[in-house]
């Protein structure tokens, strides 16, 4: 198995998820942003490229309004802006939709993307799924992302249930889900992190019933 060529992609670690209309509920915001910082430090220490992504909508939008305080990166992440290998803005859930990210990753010979940031239930899952037809391997840092409570006409789901369900879903097909500590060790040792597959996950799911 070849050595993975990774990039750490921090998605939308913006103040909207701390002080705005979409506060992260699980894992705790303070814990997840601390894990993001740990991942950023590990990337720096191993010369792993870092991509910082910001969601950007028009100035009159209710969330992620360009230039608004809640559009800014969280101070923990903002401290790494000058050192980032790439910064992009996006207006869709997927980091690949209408951005130059795919081209840049290929120019850098990146074959594995590690996703951290927000939200589990929107941009993280959308980006992981979008990477599949592009041929990128995906890793997701479960402790360095987070979800919100959801309620609508289709039902309700607390943030913990949303997050844990999506981590299991992602690991069953689209991404190797791990925590920041294990990932940092994999960086230092150039190890490949493996995911499950849908058939195995289904069989193991039936065995727990």
GROMACS .gro file of C-alpha atoms in nm, residues 31-114:
model
   84
   31UNK     CA    1  -1.361   2.044   2.263
   32UNK     CA    2  -1.395   2.029   1.886
   33UNK     CA    3  -1.209   2.354   1.823
   34UNK     CA    4  -0.929   2.233   2.051
   35UNK     CA    5  -0.908   1.914   1.843
   36UNK     CA    6  -0.894   2.124   1.526
   37UNK     CA    7  -0.599   2.313   1.674
   38UNK     CA    8  -0.428   1.983   1.758
   39UNK     CA    9  -0.476   1.868   1.399
   40UNK     CA   10  -0.339   2.196   1.263
   41UNK     CA   11  -0.033   2.168   1.486
   42UNK     CA   12   0.024   1.808   1.377
   43UNK     CA   13  -0.001   1.911   1.013
   44UNK     CA   14   0.253   2.189   1.063
   45UNK     CA   15   0.494   1.958   1.240
   46UNK     CA   16   0.485   1.709   0.951
   47UNK     CA   17   0.478   1.961   0.663
   48UNK     CA   18   0.129   1.845   0.570
   49UNK     CA   19  -0.049   2.106   0.355
   50UNK     CA   20  -0.341   2.282   0.524
   51UNK     CA   21  -0.644   2.417   0.338
   52UNK     CA   22  -0.873   2.659   0.520
   53UNK     CA   23  -1.227   2.688   0.384
   54UNK     CA   24  -1.481   2.960   0.461
   55UNK     CA   25  -1.846   2.957   0.365
   56UNK     CA   26  -1.931   3.291   0.208
   57UNK     CA   27  -2.274   3.436   0.126
   58UNK     CA   28  -2.383   3.788   0.025
   59UNK     CA   29  -2.356   4.063   0.285
   60UNK     CA   30  -2.733   4.064   0.345
   61UNK     CA   31  -2.756   3.688   0.412
   62UNK     CA   32  -2.874   3.575   0.758
   63UNK     CA   33  -2.570   3.348   0.803
   64UNK     CA   34  -2.211   3.353   0.674
   65UNK     CA   35  -2.258   3.709   0.544
   66UNK     CA   36  -1.933   3.820   0.385
   67UNK     CA   37  -1.743   4.055   0.613
   68UNK     CA   38  -1.967   4.000   0.916
   69UNK     CA   39  -1.812   3.899   1.249
   70UNK     CA   40  -1.970   3.554   1.221
   71UNK     CA   41  -1.814   3.504   0.876
   72UNK     CA   42  -1.466   3.526   1.027
   73UNK     CA   43  -1.274   3.213   1.117
   74UNK     CA   44  -1.271   3.124   1.484
   75UNK     CA   45  -0.964   3.291   1.641
   76UNK     CA   46  -0.802   2.952   1.698
   77UNK     CA   47  -0.812   2.883   1.324
   78UNK     CA   48  -0.752   3.243   1.217
   79UNK     CA   49  -0.409   3.219   1.381
   80UNK     CA   50  -0.311   2.970   1.106
   81UNK     CA   51  -0.439   3.171   0.809
   82UNK     CA   52  -0.101   3.306   0.701
   83UNK     CA   53   0.060   2.962   0.719
   84UNK     CA   54  -0.213   2.781   0.523
   85UNK     CA   55  -0.108   2.634   0.189
   86UNK     CA   56  -0.446   2.727   0.040
   87UNK     CA   57  -0.752   2.928   0.138
   88UNK     CA   58  -1.082   2.898  -0.046
   89UNK     CA   59  -1.433   3.031  -0.011
   90UNK     CA   60  -1.742   2.833  -0.105
   91UNK     CA   61  -2.116   2.884  -0.134
   92UNK     CA   62  -2.235   2.524  -0.149
   93UNK     CA   63  -2.206   2.242   0.103
   94UNK     CA   64  -1.935   2.053  -0.084
   95UNK     CA   65  -1.583   2.194  -0.077
   96UNK     CA   66  -1.552   2.088  -0.441
   97UNK     CA   67  -1.863   2.260  -0.579
   98UNK     CA   68  -1.772   2.570  -0.780
   99UNK     CA   69  -1.424   2.595  -0.624
  100UNK     CA   70  -1.073   2.537  -0.755
  101UNK     CA   71  -0.990   2.287  -0.480
  102UNK     CA   72  -0.985   1.974  -0.697
  103UNK     CA   73  -0.741   2.131  -0.943
  104UNK     CA   74  -0.514   2.249  -0.662
  105UNK     CA   75  -0.512   1.907  -0.492
  106UNK     CA   76  -0.413   1.738  -0.815
  107UNK     CA   77  -0.140   1.994  -0.877
  108UNK     CA   78   0.000   1.909  -0.532
  109UNK     CA   79  -0.029   1.533  -0.598
  110UNK     CA   80  -0.261   1.499  -0.298
  111UNK     CA   81  -0.452   1.171  -0.294
  112UNK     CA   82  -0.595   1.177   0.060
  113UNK     CA   83  -0.796   1.456   0.220
  114UNK     CA   84  -0.852   1.481   0.594
   0.00000   0.00000   0.00000
